[in-house]
Amino acid sequence: MKLYLRRAAVSVAAVSLAVVLASCGNAGNTSGVTIGLLLPGAGTPRAEQFDRPLIEKKIKDLCGDCTVEYANAKEDVATQHQQIHSMVTKGVEVLILDPVDAKVARSSVETADRAGIPVVAYDRLATGPISGYVSFDGEKVGEIQGRALLKAMGDRADGGQIVMMNGSSADPNSAAFKRGALSVLQGKVKIGKAYDTVEWNPDNAHINMSGAISALGADNIDGVYSANDGLAGGVTSALRAAKVSPLPPVTGQDADITAVQRIVSGEQYMTVYKPFKLEAEAAAEMAVALAQGEQLGDIATDMVDSPTTDDIPAVLLTPISLTADNIKDTVVKDGMYTIDQICTPKYKAACERAGLTA
């Protein structure tokens, strides 16, 4: 069964998210409301640097009397289970949940539902009675990565051999990324080795990539599909340790600053930039609307199915391919990073070669 079925196309332009939640003054029932925010602590810096502060700021903008109770599970299923139940016991009005394991989260989501607490699934679609869902179009992410990899491989895209470093099998997004990538790559290249990387752990990606190099031979790897930037870091470290030169093109996702720096220096070909502000603000708007007892029709632009729940109101955003050619027009222009943050002394010469100067 598919983890979710996209029912309508959506673009960033379509998601203005100008909801009738400009303030909580028009709904007195949000006074003293507490919204629980549960993030998984994935192997990327985005949760603490972007997701949490962006969500908290938008909730405060929409509802000055609302408070946010935050918990990070640090990739531990049992810890997140305990955190959810603690928030339910405390009586939070709404939960925003990015699950460590989407399937295991079902029992916790059902506990919240029995307590009358709606759950907004954030970034990953948890199973159970979810009230709303916000993420980026996972299959589109994979398609973008696959097309970029073929472009970077050039002539070797016709019959060349790649390694696929997929994400964790416990994450439904991983399956979507993989489906999207394979829709582009199958029939074009040979997949020499493919891995599902436990816990999205870069160390596991390093181990897997080292095994692929040993099995296939360093000269027989023409490209690496890496599902995100953390895995790309493990992949490139394994390639360097094996003294592979030149490095084959490597994909990524999340636009971590270390990945952007690898792109500038030529160690990684691309990443998928997902404007987190749009995602975070949509989740915050859903949560505040639910706290006010409102439906999500003014926010949701799509509907998705999970293995347990049909027709979940959703916002699915469109990701962007980021290469050395458009760093200024994406993460710098949007204020995610400054050129000074990217172009540290180690990368100064590479930045100058790439035309990335203040």
PDB file of N, CA and C in Angstrom, residues 117-181:
ATOM      1  N   ILE A 117      -7.472  15.630  21.219  1.00  0.00           N
ATOM      2  CA  ILE A 117      -6.378  16.504  20.811  1.00  0.00           C
ATOM      3  C   ILE A 117      -6.041  16.234  19.348  1.00  0.00           C
ATOM      4  N   PRO A 118      -6.308  17.179  18.442  1.00  0.00           N
ATOM      5  CA  PRO A 118      -5.960  16.966  17.037  1.00  0.00           C
ATOM      6  C   PRO A 118      -4.456  16.976  16.824  1.00  0.00           C
ATOM      7  N   VAL A 119      -4.014  16.231  15.808  1.00  0.00           N
ATOM      8  CA  VAL A 119      -2.584  16.111  15.511  1.00  0.00           C
ATOM      9  C   VAL A 119      -2.325  16.566  14.078  1.00  0.00           C
ATOM     10  N   VAL A 120      -1.388  17.493  13.933  1.00  0.00           N
ATOM     11  CA  VAL A 120      -0.908  17.913  12.614  1.00  0.00           C
ATOM     12  C   VAL A 120       0.404  17.183  12.350  1.00  0.00           C
ATOM     13  N   ALA A 121       0.435  16.355  11.318  1.00  0.00           N
ATOM     14  CA  ALA A 121       1.667  15.654  10.954  1.00  0.00           C
ATOM     15  C   ALA A 121       2.555  16.616  10.171  1.00  0.00           C
ATOM     16  N   TYR A 122       3.796  16.725  10.613  1.00  0.00           N
ATOM     17  CA  TYR A 122       4.725  17.700  10.044  1.00  0.00           C
ATOM     18  C   TYR A 122       5.891  16.984   9.377  1.00  0.00           C
ATOM     19  N   ASP A 123       6.073  17.238   8.103  1.00  0.00           N
ATOM     20  CA  ASP A 123       7.185  16.737   7.310  1.00  0.00           C
ATOM     21  C   ASP A 123       7.077  15.244   7.005  1.00  0.00           C
ATOM     22  N   ARG A 124       6.695  14.411   7.982  1.00  0.00           N
ATOM     23  CA  ARG A 124       6.468  12.988   7.765  1.00  0.00           C
ATOM     24  C   ARG A 124       5.032  12.658   8.130  1.00  0.00           C
ATOM     25  N   LEU A 125       4.392  11.834   7.325  1.00  0.00           N
ATOM     26  CA  LEU A 125       2.984  11.505   7.535  1.00  0.00           C
ATOM     27  C   LEU A 125       2.853  10.348   8.516  1.00  0.00           C
ATOM     28  N   ALA A 126       2.505  10.663   9.744  1.00  0.00           N
ATOM     29  CA  ALA A 126       2.290   9.635  10.756  1.00  0.00           C
ATOM     30  C   ALA A 126       1.007   8.871  10.467  1.00  0.00           C
ATOM     31  N   THR A 127       0.953   7.628  10.915  1.00  0.00           N
ATOM     32  CA  THR A 127      -0.280   6.848  10.813  1.00  0.00           C
ATOM     33  C   THR A 127      -1.186   7.181  11.994  1.00  0.00           C
ATOM     34  N   GLY A 128      -2.439   6.757  11.886  1.00  0.00           N
ATOM     35  CA  GLY A 128      -3.418   7.081  12.909  1.00  0.00           C
ATOM     36  C   GLY A 128      -4.303   8.232  12.464  1.00  0.00           C
ATOM     37  N   PRO A 129      -5.237   8.662  13.330  1.00  0.00           N
ATOM     38  CA  PRO A 129      -6.211   9.702  12.972  1.00  0.00           C
ATOM     39  C   PRO A 129      -5.609  11.103  12.953  1.00  0.00           C
ATOM     40  N   ILE A 130      -4.890  11.407  11.875  1.00  0.00           N
ATOM     41  CA  ILE A 130      -4.248  12.703  11.702  1.00  0.00           C
ATOM     42  C   ILE A 130      -5.273  13.725  11.216  1.00  0.00           C
ATOM     43  N   SER A 131      -5.196  14.947  11.737  1.00  0.00           N
ATOM     44  CA  SER A 131      -6.139  15.999  11.351  1.00  0.00           C
ATOM     45  C   SER A 131      -5.640  16.850  10.194  1.00  0.00           C
ATOM     46  N   GLY A 132      -4.317  16.952  10.022  1.00  0.00           N
ATOM     47  CA  GLY A 132      -3.741  17.752   8.950  1.00  0.00           C
ATOM     48  C   GLY A 132      -2.316  17.325   8.695  1.00  0.00           C
ATOM     49  N   TYR A 133      -1.801  17.677   7.530  1.00  0.00           N
ATOM     50  CA  TYR A 133      -0.460  17.242   7.128  1.00  0.00           C
ATOM     51  C   TYR A 133       0.206  18.338   6.311  1.00  0.00           C
ATOM     52  N   VAL A 134       1.471  18.615   6.636  1.00  0.00           N
ATOM     53  CA  VAL A 134       2.258  19.605   5.899  1.00  0.00           C
ATOM     54  C   VAL A 134       3.607  19.001   5.553  1.00  0.00           C
ATOM     55  N   SER A 135       3.970  19.056   4.287  1.00  0.00           N
ATOM     56  CA  SER A 135       5.275  18.545   3.881  1.00  0.00           C
ATOM     57  C   SER A 135       5.586  19.038   2.477  1.00  0.00           C
ATOM     58  N   PHE A 136       6.722  18.596   1.970  1.00  0.00           N
ATOM     59  CA  PHE A 136       7.068  18.802   0.575  1.00  0.00           C
ATOM     60  C   PHE A 136       6.720  17.539  -0.199  1.00  0.00           C
ATOM     61  N   ASP A 137       6.441  17.713  -1.474  1.00  0.00           N
ATOM     62  CA  ASP A 137       6.069  16.599  -2.328  1.00  0.00           C
ATOM     63  C   ASP A 137       7.258  15.650  -2.455  1.00  0.00           C
ATOM     64  N   GLY A 138       7.175  14.510  -1.739  1.00  0.00           N
ATOM     65  CA  GLY A 138       8.320  13.604  -1.645  1.00  0.00           C
ATOM     66  C   GLY A 138       8.728  12.996  -2.973  1.00  0.00           C
ATOM     67  N   GLU A 139       7.752  12.614  -3.779  1.00  0.00           N
ATOM     68  CA  GLU A 139       8.103  12.036  -5.080  1.00  0.00           C
ATOM     69  C   GLU A 139       8.765  13.075  -5.977  1.00  0.00           C
ATOM     70  N   LYS A 140       8.323  14.321  -5.870  1.00  0.00           N
ATOM     71  CA  LYS A 140       8.939  15.394  -6.648  1.00  0.00           C
ATOM     72  C   LYS A 140      10.389  15.597  -6.211  1.00  0.00           C
ATOM     73  N   VAL A 141      10.658  15.466  -4.902  1.00  0.00           N
ATOM     74  CA  VAL A 141      12.038  15.555  -4.410  1.00  0.00           C
ATOM     75  C   VAL A 141      12.910  14.515  -5.113  1.00  0.00           C
ATOM     76  N   GLY A 142      12.437  13.265  -5.121  1.00  0.00           N
ATOM     77  CA  GLY A 142      13.207  12.194  -5.754  1.00  0.00           C
ATOM     78  C   GLY A 142      13.404  12.417  -7.244  1.00  0.00           C
ATOM     79  N   GLU A 143      12.359  12.904  -7.910  1.00  0.00           N
ATOM     80  CA  GLU A 143      12.476  13.188  -9.343  1.00  0.00           C
ATOM     81  C   GLU A 143      13.537  14.249  -9.600  1.00  0.00           C
ATOM     82  N   ILE A 144      13.530  15.301  -8.797  1.00  0.00           N
ATOM     83  CA  ILE A 144      14.513  16.376  -8.951  1.00  0.00           C
ATOM     84  C   ILE A 144      15.922  15.832  -8.744  1.00  0.00           C
ATOM     85  N   GLN A 145      16.096  15.010  -7.717  1.00  0.00           N
ATOM     86  CA  GLN A 145      17.414  14.426  -7.453  1.00  0.00           C
ATOM     87  C   GLN A 145      17.857  13.535  -8.609  1.00  0.00           C
ATOM     88  N   GLY A 146      16.938  12.702  -9.090  1.00  0.00           N
ATOM     89  CA  GLY A 146      17.287  11.792 -10.179  1.00  0.00           C
ATOM     90  C   GLY A 146      17.670  12.524 -11.447  1.00  0.00           C
ATOM     91  N   ARG A 147      16.892  13.546 -11.806  1.00  0.00           N
ATOM     92  CA  ARG A 147      17.209  14.311 -13.014  1.00  0.00           C
ATOM     93  C   ARG A 147      18.546  15.035 -12.889  1.00  0.00           C
ATOM     94  N   ALA A 148      18.807  15.579 -11.707  1.00  0.00           N
ATOM     95  CA  ALA A 148      20.076  16.282 -11.491  1.00  0.00           C
ATOM     96  C   ALA A 148      21.254  15.320 -11.593  1.00  0.00           C
ATOM     97  N   LEU A 149      21.085  14.111 -11.049  1.00  0.00           N
ATOM     98  CA  LEU A 149      22.171  13.137 -11.105  1.00  0.00           C
ATOM     99  C   LEU A 149      22.471  12.752 -12.555  1.00  0.00           C
ATOM    100  N   LEU A 150      21.439  12.512 -13.342  1.00  0.00           N
ATOM    101  CA  LEU A 150      21.657  12.174 -14.752  1.00  0.00           C
ATOM    102  C   LEU A 150      22.364  13.314 -15.484  1.00  0.00           C
ATOM    103  N   LYS A 151      21.958  14.536 -15.208  1.00  0.00           N
ATOM    104  CA  LYS A 151      22.599  15.682 -15.846  1.00  0.00           C
ATOM    105  C   LYS A 151      24.074  15.760 -15.478  1.00  0.00           C
ATOM    106  N   ALA A 152      24.378  15.551 -14.197  1.00  0.00           N
ATOM    107  CA  ALA A 152      25.762  15.638 -13.742  1.00  0.00           C
ATOM    108  C   ALA A 152      26.623  14.506 -14.300  1.00  0.00           C
ATOM    109  N   MET A 153      26.019  13.350 -14.539  1.00  0.00           N
ATOM    110  CA  MET A 153      26.769  12.211 -15.068  1.00  0.00           C
ATOM    111  C   MET A 153      27.121  12.359 -16.544  1.00  0.00           C
ATOM    112  N   GLY A 154      26.432  13.243 -17.242  1.00  0.00           N
ATOM    113  CA  GLY A 154      26.751  13.475 -18.652  1.00  0.00           C
ATOM    114  C   GLY A 154      26.602  12.221 -19.491  1.00  0.00           C
ATOM    115  N   ASP A 155      27.636  11.902 -20.265  1.00  0.00           N
ATOM    116  CA  ASP A 155      27.594  10.735 -21.148  1.00  0.00           C
ATOM    117  C   ASP A 155      27.382   9.435 -20.375  1.00  0.00           C
ATOM    118  N   ARG A 156      27.836   9.405 -19.129  1.00  0.00           N
ATOM    119  CA  ARG A 156      27.721   8.181 -18.330  1.00  0.00           C
ATOM    120  C   ARG A 156      26.299   7.944 -17.832  1.00  0.00           C
ATOM    121  N   ALA A 157      25.422   8.908 -18.070  1.00  0.00           N
ATOM    122  CA  ALA A 157      24.028   8.714 -17.691  1.00  0.00           C
ATOM    123  C   ALA A 157      23.357   7.646 -18.534  1.00  0.00           C
ATOM    124  N   ASP A 158      23.967   7.309 -19.652  1.00  0.00           N
ATOM    125  CA  ASP A 158      23.430   6.268 -20.524  1.00  0.00           C
ATOM    126  C   ASP A 158      24.134   4.947 -20.221  1.00  0.00           C
ATOM    127  N   GLY A 159      23.601   4.196 -19.262  1.00  0.00           N
ATOM    128  CA  GLY A 159      24.154   2.894 -18.919  1.00  0.00           C
ATOM    129  C   GLY A 159      25.200   2.898 -17.837  1.00  0.00           C
ATOM    130  N   GLY A 160      25.500   4.070 -17.249  1.00  0.00           N
ATOM    131  CA  GLY A 160      26.471   4.117 -16.164  1.00  0.00           C
ATOM    132  C   GLY A 160      25.962   3.437 -14.908  1.00  0.00           C
ATOM    133  N   GLN A 161      26.833   3.279 -13.937  1.00  0.00           N
ATOM    134  CA  GLN A 161      26.483   2.566 -12.705  1.00  0.00           C
ATOM    135  C   GLN A 161      26.452   3.532 -11.522  1.00  0.00           C
ATOM    136  N   ILE A 162      25.405   3.420 -10.715  1.00  0.00           N
ATOM    137  CA  ILE A 162      25.280   4.287  -9.549  1.00  0.00           C
ATOM    138  C   ILE A 162      25.069   3.464  -8.284  1.00  0.00           C
ATOM    139  N   VAL A 163      25.245   4.138  -7.167  1.00  0.00           N
ATOM    140  CA  VAL A 163      24.893   3.608  -5.849  1.00  0.00           C
ATOM    141  C   VAL A 163      23.715   4.429  -5.342  1.00  0.00           C
ATOM    142  N   MET A 164      22.701   3.759  -4.782  1.00  0.00           N
ATOM    143  CA  MET A 164      21.565   4.458  -4.190  1.00  0.00           C
ATOM    144  C   MET A 164      21.651   4.387  -2.673  1.00  0.00           C
ATOM    145  N   MET A 165      21.799   5.549  -2.041  1.00  0.00           N
ATOM    146  CA  MET A 165      21.829   5.649  -0.590  1.00  0.00           C
ATOM    147  C   MET A 165      20.498   6.253  -0.146  1.00  0.00           C
ATOM    148  N   ASN A 166      19.519   5.362   0.047  1.00  0.00           N
ATOM    149  CA  ASN A 166      18.180   5.807   0.429  1.00  0.00           C
ATOM    150  C   ASN A 166      18.107   6.090   1.926  1.00  0.00           C
ATOM    151  N   GLY A 167      17.013   6.711   2.341  1.00  0.00           N
ATOM    152  CA  GLY A 167      16.834   7.020   3.754  1.00  0.00           C
ATOM    153  C   GLY A 167      16.326   5.834   4.545  1.00  0.00           C
ATOM    154  N   SER A 168      15.892   6.120   5.757  1.00  0.00           N
ATOM    155  CA  SER A 168      15.431   5.079   6.668  1.00  0.00           C
ATOM    156  C   SER A 168      14.117   4.474   6.191  1.00  0.00           C
ATOM    157  N   SER A 169      14.018   3.156   6.279  1.00  0.00           N
ATOM    158  CA  SER A 169      12.778   2.474   5.880  1.00  0.00           C
ATOM    159  C   SER A 169      11.628   2.791   6.841  1.00  0.00           C
ATOM    160  N   ALA A 170      11.936   3.337   8.021  1.00  0.00           N
ATOM    161  CA  ALA A 170      10.896   3.697   8.986  1.00  0.00           C
ATOM    162  C   ALA A 170      10.244   5.034   8.656  1.00  0.00           C
ATOM    163  N   ASP A 171      10.798   5.759   7.697  1.00  0.00           N
ATOM    164  CA  ASP A 171      10.300   7.080   7.322  1.00  0.00           C
ATOM    165  C   ASP A 171       9.520   6.969   6.021  1.00  0.00           C
ATOM    166  N   PRO A 172       8.214   7.274   6.033  1.00  0.00           N
ATOM    167  CA  PRO A 172       7.437   7.163   4.796  1.00  0.00           C
ATOM    168  C   PRO A 172       7.940   8.083   3.695  1.00  0.00           C
ATOM    169  N   ASN A 173       8.590   9.183   4.072  1.00  0.00           N
ATOM    170  CA  ASN A 173       9.154  10.061   3.051  1.00  0.00           C
ATOM    171  C   ASN A 173      10.223   9.344   2.237  1.00  0.00           C
ATOM    172  N   SER A 174      10.974   8.444   2.881  1.00  0.00           N
ATOM    173  CA  SER A 174      12.029   7.723   2.164  1.00  0.00           C
ATOM    174  C   SER A 174      11.471   6.953   0.982  1.00  0.00           C
ATOM    175  N   ALA A 175      10.335   6.304   1.194  1.00  0.00           N
ATOM    176  CA  ALA A 175       9.726   5.545   0.108  1.00  0.00           C
ATOM    177  C   ALA A 175       9.300   6.465  -1.028  1.00  0.00           C
ATOM    178  N   ALA A 176       8.796   7.662  -0.680  1.00  0.00           N
ATOM    179  CA  ALA A 176       8.393   8.615  -1.715  1.00  0.00           C
ATOM    180  C   ALA A 176       9.602   9.126  -2.484  1.00  0.00           C
ATOM    181  N   PHE A 177      10.686   9.454  -1.765  1.00  0.00           N
ATOM    182  CA  PHE A 177      11.904   9.917  -2.445  1.00  0.00           C
ATOM    183  C   PHE A 177      12.407   8.845  -3.415  1.00  0.00           C
ATOM    184  N   LYS A 178      12.404   7.608  -2.929  1.00  0.00           N
ATOM    185  CA  LYS A 178      12.905   6.497  -3.741  1.00  0.00           C
ATOM    186  C   LYS A 178      12.044   6.290  -4.990  1.00  0.00           C
ATOM    187  N   ARG A 179      10.715   6.333  -4.800  1.00  0.00           N
ATOM    188  CA  ARG A 179       9.820   6.173  -5.954  1.00  0.00           C
ATOM    189  C   ARG A 179      10.085   7.244  -7.002  1.00  0.00           C
ATOM    190  N   GLY A 180      10.220   8.471  -6.539  1.00  0.00           N
ATOM    191  CA  GLY A 180      10.459   9.565  -7.469  1.00  0.00           C
ATOM    192  C   GLY A 180      11.771   9.423  -8.200  1.00  0.00           C
ATOM    193  N   ALA A 181      12.828   9.056  -7.457  1.00  0.00           N
ATOM    194  CA  ALA A 181      14.140   8.901  -8.079  1.00  0.00           C
ATOM    195  C   ALA A 181      14.138   7.760  -9.091  1.00  0.00           C
TER     196      ALA A 181
END
